[in-house]
PDB file of C-alpha atoms in Angstrom:
ATOM      1  CA  MET Y   1      -2.311  11.516 -14.877  1.00  0.00           C
ATOM      2  CA  LYS Y   2      -5.390  12.976 -13.198  1.00  0.00           C
ATOM      3  CA  SER Y   3      -7.085  13.511 -16.535  1.00  0.00           C
ATOM      4  CA  LYS Y   4      -7.023   9.797 -17.461  1.00  0.00           C
ATOM      5  CA  PRO Y   5      -9.348   8.632 -14.611  1.00  0.00           C
ATOM      6  CA  GLY Y   6     -11.552  11.652 -15.297  1.00  0.00           C
ATOM      7  CA  ALA Y   7     -11.737  10.781 -18.993  1.00  0.00           C
ATOM      8  CA  ILE Y   8     -12.605   7.171 -18.170  1.00  0.00           C
ATOM      9  CA  LEU Y   9     -15.321   8.289 -15.760  1.00  0.00           C
ATOM     10  CA  LEU Y  10     -16.665  10.751 -18.327  1.00  0.00           C
ATOM     11  CA  PHE Y  11     -16.711   7.996 -20.979  1.00  0.00           C
ATOM     12  CA  ILE Y  12     -18.592   5.673 -18.622  1.00  0.00           C
ATOM     13  CA  VAL Y  13     -21.176   8.299 -17.665  1.00  0.00           C
ATOM     14  CA  LEU Y  14     -21.725   9.829 -21.107  1.00  0.00           C
ATOM     15  CA  ILE Y  15     -21.301   6.820 -23.406  1.00  0.00           C
ATOM     16  CA  LEU Y  16     -21.383   3.462 -21.634  1.00  0.00           C
ATOM     17  CA  PHE Y  17     -24.382   3.947 -19.280  1.00  0.00           C
ATOM     18  CA  PRO Y  18     -26.654   5.406 -21.997  1.00  0.00           C
ATOM     19  CA  ALA Y  19     -25.629   2.644 -24.430  1.00  0.00           C
ATOM     20  CA  ILE Y  20     -26.439  -0.078 -21.894  1.00  0.00           C
ATOM     21  CA  SER Y  21     -29.748   1.615 -21.036  1.00  0.00           C
ATOM     22  CA  TRP Y  22     -30.693   1.943 -24.698  1.00  0.00           C
ATOM     23  CA  TYR Y  23     -29.883  -1.732 -25.335  1.00  0.00           C
ATOM     24  CA  TYR Y  24     -31.903  -2.873 -22.311  1.00  0.00           C
ATOM     25  CA  LEU Y  25     -34.924  -0.723 -23.244  1.00  0.00           C
ATOM     26  CA  SER Y  26     -34.856  -1.726 -26.913  1.00  0.00           C
ATOM     27  CA  LYS Y  27     -34.809  -5.424 -25.963  1.00  0.00           C
ATOM     28  CA  GLY Y  28     -37.822  -4.866 -23.688  1.00  0.00           C
ATOM     29  CA  THR Y  29     -39.682  -2.922 -26.365  1.00  0.00           C
ATOM     30  CA  SER Y  30     -39.106  -5.560 -29.028  1.00  0.00           C
ATOM     31  CA  TYR Y  31     -40.115  -8.329 -26.567  1.00  0.00           C
ATOM     32  CA  ARG Y  32     -43.381  -6.505 -25.807  1.00  0.00           C
ATOM     33  CA  LYS Y  33     -44.102  -5.885 -29.521  1.00  0.00           C
ATOM     34  CA  GLU Y  34     -43.623  -9.575 -30.294  1.00  0.00           C
ATOM     35  CA  ALA Y  35     -45.815 -10.593 -27.367  1.00  0.00           C
ATOM     36  CA  LEU Y  36     -48.560  -8.162 -28.461  1.00  0.00           C
ATOM     37  CA  LYS Y  37     -48.517  -9.719 -31.946  1.00  0.00           C
ATOM     38  CA  ASP Y  38     -49.441 -13.022 -30.291  1.00  0.00           C
ATOM     39  CA  LEU Y  39     -52.271 -11.246 -28.477  1.00  0.00           C
ATOM     40  CA  GLU Y  40     -53.978  -9.749 -31.520  1.00  0.00           C
ATOM     41  CA  ILE Y  41     -57.714 -10.355 -31.597  1.00  0.00           C
ATOM     42  CA  LYS Y  42     -58.008 -13.630 -33.465  1.00  0.00           C
ATOM     43  CA  GLU Y  43     -61.791 -13.631 -33.968  1.00  0.00           C
ATOM     44  CA  GLN Y  44     -64.465 -11.113 -33.151  1.00  0.00           C
ATOM     45  CA  TYR Y  45     -66.792 -12.425 -30.467  1.00  0.00           C
ATOM     46  CA  ASN Y  46     -69.994 -10.716 -29.488  1.00  0.00           C
ATOM     47  CA  THR Y  47     -68.822  -9.072 -26.268  1.00  0.00           C
ATOM     48  CA  LYS Y  48     -72.340  -8.246 -25.137  1.00  0.00           C
ATOM     49  CA  GLU Y  49     -73.403 -11.853 -25.610  1.00  0.00           C
ATOM     50  CA  VAL Y  50     -70.409 -13.194 -23.663  1.00  0.00           C
ATOM     51  CA  SER Y  51     -71.006 -10.610 -20.927  1.00  0.00           C
ATOM     52  CA  GLU Y  52     -74.668 -11.643 -20.688  1.00  0.00           C
ATOM     53  CA  ILE Y  53     -73.800 -15.336 -20.525  1.00  0.00           C
ATOM     54  CA  ILE Y  54     -71.486 -14.847 -17.559  1.00  0.00           C
ATOM     55  CA  ASN Y  55     -73.638 -12.019 -16.087  1.00  0.00           C
ATOM     56  CA  ILE Y  56     -70.595  -9.891 -15.223  1.00  0.00           C
ATOM     57  CA  PRO Y  57     -69.532  -6.687 -17.024  1.00  0.00           C
ATOM     58  CA  LEU Y  58     -66.344  -7.155 -19.051  1.00  0.00           C
ATOM     59  CA  LYS Y  59     -65.688  -3.689 -20.486  1.00  0.00           C
ATOM     60  CA  GLY Y  60     -63.009  -1.722 -18.677  1.00  0.00           C
ATOM     61  CA  PHE Y  61     -61.348  -4.798 -17.197  1.00  0.00           C
ATOM     62  CA  ASN Y  62     -58.738  -7.245 -18.380  1.00  0.00           C
ATOM     63  CA  THR Y  63     -60.453 -10.501 -17.538  1.00  0.00           C
ATOM     64  CA  LEU Y  64     -59.054 -13.956 -16.916  1.00  0.00           C
ATOM     65  CA  LEU Y  65     -61.910 -16.401 -17.427  1.00  0.00           C
ATOM     66  CA  ILE Y  66     -61.234 -19.756 -15.769  1.00  0.00           C
ATOM     67  CA  PHE Y  67     -63.155 -22.826 -16.873  1.00  0.00           C
ATOM     68  CA  PRO Y  68     -63.305 -25.855 -14.567  1.00  0.00           C
ATOM     69  CA  ASN Y  69     -60.119 -27.826 -14.962  1.00  0.00           C
ATOM     70  CA  LYS Y  70     -57.794 -30.163 -13.154  1.00  0.00           C
ATOM     71  CA  LEU Y  71     -55.534 -27.468 -11.688  1.00  0.00           C
ATOM     72  CA  SER Y  72     -55.504 -27.376  -7.917  1.00  0.00           C
ATOM     73  CA  GLU Y  73     -56.846 -24.390  -5.999  1.00  0.00           C
ATOM     74  CA  ASN Y  74     -53.249 -23.523  -4.963  1.00  0.00           C
ATOM     75  CA  GLN Y  75     -52.117 -23.338  -8.587  1.00  0.00           C
ATOM     76  CA  LEU Y  76     -55.068 -21.119  -9.491  1.00  0.00           C
ATOM     77  CA  GLU Y  77     -54.427 -18.938  -6.453  1.00  0.00           C
ATOM     78  CA  ASP Y  78     -50.772 -18.501  -7.485  1.00  0.00           C
ATOM     79  CA  ILE Y  79     -51.820 -17.347 -10.957  1.00  0.00           C
ATOM     80  CA  VAL Y  80     -54.481 -14.940  -9.684  1.00  0.00           C
ATOM     81  CA  ASN Y  81     -52.325 -13.460  -6.888  1.00  0.00           C
ATOM     82  CA  ARG Y  82     -49.740 -12.287  -9.425  1.00  0.00           C
ATOM     83  CA  PHE Y  83     -52.170  -9.791 -10.969  1.00  0.00           C
ATOM     84  CA  ILE Y  84     -55.001  -9.209  -8.497  1.00  0.00           C
ATOM     85  CA  LYS Y  85     -53.571  -5.872  -7.263  1.00  0.00           C
ATOM     86  CA  VAL Y  86     -54.011  -4.281 -10.702  1.00  0.00           C
ATOM     87  CA  ASN Y  87     -57.203  -2.178 -10.665  1.00  0.00           C
ATOM     88  CA  THR Y  88     -58.249  -3.165 -14.178  1.00  0.00           C
ATOM     89  CA  PHE Y  89     -57.882  -6.932 -13.685  1.00  0.00           C
ATOM     90  CA  GLN Y  90     -60.639  -9.337 -12.773  1.00  0.00           C
ATOM     91  CA  CYS Y  91     -60.599 -13.084 -12.525  1.00  0.00           C
ATOM     92  CA  ILE Y  92     -63.806 -14.999 -13.111  1.00  0.00           C
ATOM     93  CA  SER Y  93     -64.169 -18.696 -12.471  1.00  0.00           C
ATOM     94  CA  THR Y  94     -67.067 -20.397 -14.189  1.00  0.00           C
ATOM     95  CA  ARG Y  95     -67.472 -22.528 -11.061  1.00  0.00           C
ATOM     96  CA  SER Y  96     -68.761 -19.575  -9.089  1.00  0.00           C
ATOM     97  CA  LEU Y  97     -70.609 -17.438 -11.627  1.00  0.00           C
ATOM     98  CA  PRO Y  98     -73.851 -15.814 -10.521  1.00  0.00           C
ATOM     99  CA  ILE Y  99     -76.708 -17.080 -12.636  1.00  0.00           C
ATOM    100  CA  ASP Y 100     -79.206 -14.675 -14.171  1.00  0.00           C
ATOM    101  CA  ALA Y 101     -82.309 -16.872 -14.378  1.00  0.00           C
ATOM    102  CA  LYS Y 102     -83.882 -14.732 -17.133  1.00  0.00           C
ATOM    103  CA  ASN Y 103     -81.000 -14.962 -19.593  1.00  0.00           C
ATOM    104  CA  PHE Y 104     -79.285 -18.176 -18.563  1.00  0.00           C
ATOM    105  CA  THR Y 105     -79.977 -21.360 -20.440  1.00  0.00           C
ATOM    106  CA  ILE Y 106     -78.589 -24.755 -19.563  1.00  0.00           C
ATOM    107  CA  ASP Y 107     -76.140 -24.703 -22.449  1.00  0.00           C
ATOM    108  CA  SER Y 108     -75.076 -21.016 -22.289  1.00  0.00           C
ATOM    109  CA  MET Y 109     -71.812 -21.770 -20.499  1.00  0.00           C
ATOM    110  CA  SER Y 110     -71.116 -24.838 -22.591  1.00  0.00           C
ATOM    111  CA  SER Y 111     -71.730 -22.825 -25.775  1.00  0.00           C
ATOM    112  CA  LEU Y 112     -69.258 -20.178 -24.581  1.00  0.00           C
ATOM    113  CA  TYR Y 113     -66.785 -22.938 -23.744  1.00  0.00           C
ATOM    114  CA  SER Y 114     -67.218 -24.417 -27.239  1.00  0.00           C
ATOM    115  CA  LEU Y 115     -67.071 -20.975 -28.849  1.00  0.00           C
ATOM    116  CA  LEU Y 116     -63.598 -20.499 -27.353  1.00  0.00           C
ATOM    117  CA  ASN Y 117     -62.409 -23.956 -28.538  1.00  0.00           C
ATOM    118  CA  LYS Y 118     -62.586 -25.614 -25.105  1.00  0.00           C
ATOM    119  CA  PRO Y 119     -59.793 -23.831 -23.238  1.00  0.00           C
ATOM    120  CA  ASN Y 120     -59.024 -23.925 -19.542  1.00  0.00           C
ATOM    121  CA  PHE Y 121     -58.344 -20.178 -19.478  1.00  0.00           C
ATOM    122  CA  ALA Y 122     -59.398 -17.274 -21.688  1.00  0.00           C
ATOM    123  CA  LEU Y 123     -57.731 -13.851 -21.513  1.00  0.00           C
ATOM    124  CA  LEU Y 124     -59.995 -10.926 -22.444  1.00  0.00           C
ATOM    125  CA  ASP Y 125     -58.962  -7.316 -23.010  1.00  0.00           C
ATOM    126  CA  THR Y 126     -60.669  -4.194 -21.634  1.00  0.00           C
ATOM    127  CA  LEU Y 127     -63.172  -4.253 -24.509  1.00  0.00           C
ATOM    128  CA  GLY Y 128     -64.174  -7.823 -23.680  1.00  0.00           C
ATOM    129  CA  GLN Y 129     -62.503  -9.329 -26.748  1.00  0.00           C
ATOM    130  CA  VAL Y 130     -60.809 -12.694 -26.345  1.00  0.00           C
ATOM    131  CA  ARG Y 131     -57.080 -12.184 -26.910  1.00  0.00           C
ATOM    132  CA  ALA Y 132     -55.844 -15.701 -26.135  1.00  0.00           C
ATOM    133  CA  THR Y 133     -56.905 -19.048 -24.762  1.00  0.00           C
ATOM    134  CA  PHE Y 134     -54.737 -21.440 -22.798  1.00  0.00           C
ATOM    135  CA  GLY Y 135     -54.614 -25.075 -21.758  1.00  0.00           C
ATOM    136  CA  ASP Y 136     -53.420 -26.402 -18.418  1.00  0.00           C
ATOM    137  CA  SER Y 137     -49.900 -27.602 -19.289  1.00  0.00           C
ATOM    138  CA  ARG Y 138     -46.950 -25.958 -17.542  1.00  0.00           C
ATOM    139  CA  GLU Y 139     -45.888 -24.310 -20.812  1.00  0.00           C
ATOM    140  CA  GLU Y 140     -49.396 -22.911 -21.349  1.00  0.00           C
ATOM    141  CA  ILE Y 141     -49.548 -21.597 -17.759  1.00  0.00           C
ATOM    142  CA  ASN Y 142     -46.217 -19.812 -18.268  1.00  0.00           C
ATOM    143  CA  ARG Y 143     -47.544 -18.306 -21.506  1.00  0.00           C
ATOM    144  CA  LEU Y 144     -50.718 -17.251 -19.665  1.00  0.00           C
ATOM    145  CA  ILE Y 145     -48.674 -15.426 -17.015  1.00  0.00           C
ATOM    146  CA  ARG Y 146     -46.493 -13.735 -19.650  1.00  0.00           C
ATOM    147  CA  ASP Y 147     -49.423 -12.682 -21.828  1.00  0.00           C
ATOM    148  CA  THR Y 148     -51.438 -11.372 -18.880  1.00  0.00           C
ATOM    149  CA  ALA Y 149     -48.487  -9.247 -17.770  1.00  0.00           C
ATOM    150  CA  VAL Y 150     -48.079  -7.881 -21.305  1.00  0.00           C
ATOM    151  CA  LEU Y 151     -51.770  -7.036 -21.675  1.00  0.00           C
ATOM    152  CA  LEU Y 152     -52.180  -5.318 -18.306  1.00  0.00           C
ATOM    153  CA  PRO Y 153     -51.354  -1.623 -18.035  1.00  0.00           C
ATOM    154  CA  TYR Y 154     -48.533  -0.752 -15.686  1.00  0.00           C
ATOM    155  CA  ASN Y 155     -49.736   0.705 -12.388  1.00  0.00           C
ATOM    156  CA  ASP Y 156     -47.319   1.599  -9.629  1.00  0.00           C
TER     157      ASP Y 156
END
């Protein structure tokens, strides 16, 4: 009779736990692959030009570019606070951009806004390429949070 509980325990440790772990990890991997398909570079933008317009370096950082919108400061703060601890993440609001008087023209920011199809948010990768743009609906905000988490590298 002692061998039956031992056999059950052995089955659980050697078969059941690894099977559950494999299932969990494969679901996560397929979820991430699907999410990364949504984040493929849709169009090539001139990264240097975008970087000059906003006067902030983009390379090496995942950037969330926020255009003026009707979201409250608390809602924006909630979004930013989720990712701000990641070293390669920066959040730039067009409300508070420093202006380089040499390179800035009155319509530089509006041309960038139009170039990105008038979003409220734009998510850029570490090469400064626009991966996705988002509106301000609840569904779009949830997609923004999901896509930002997928694009950011994991740092413990």
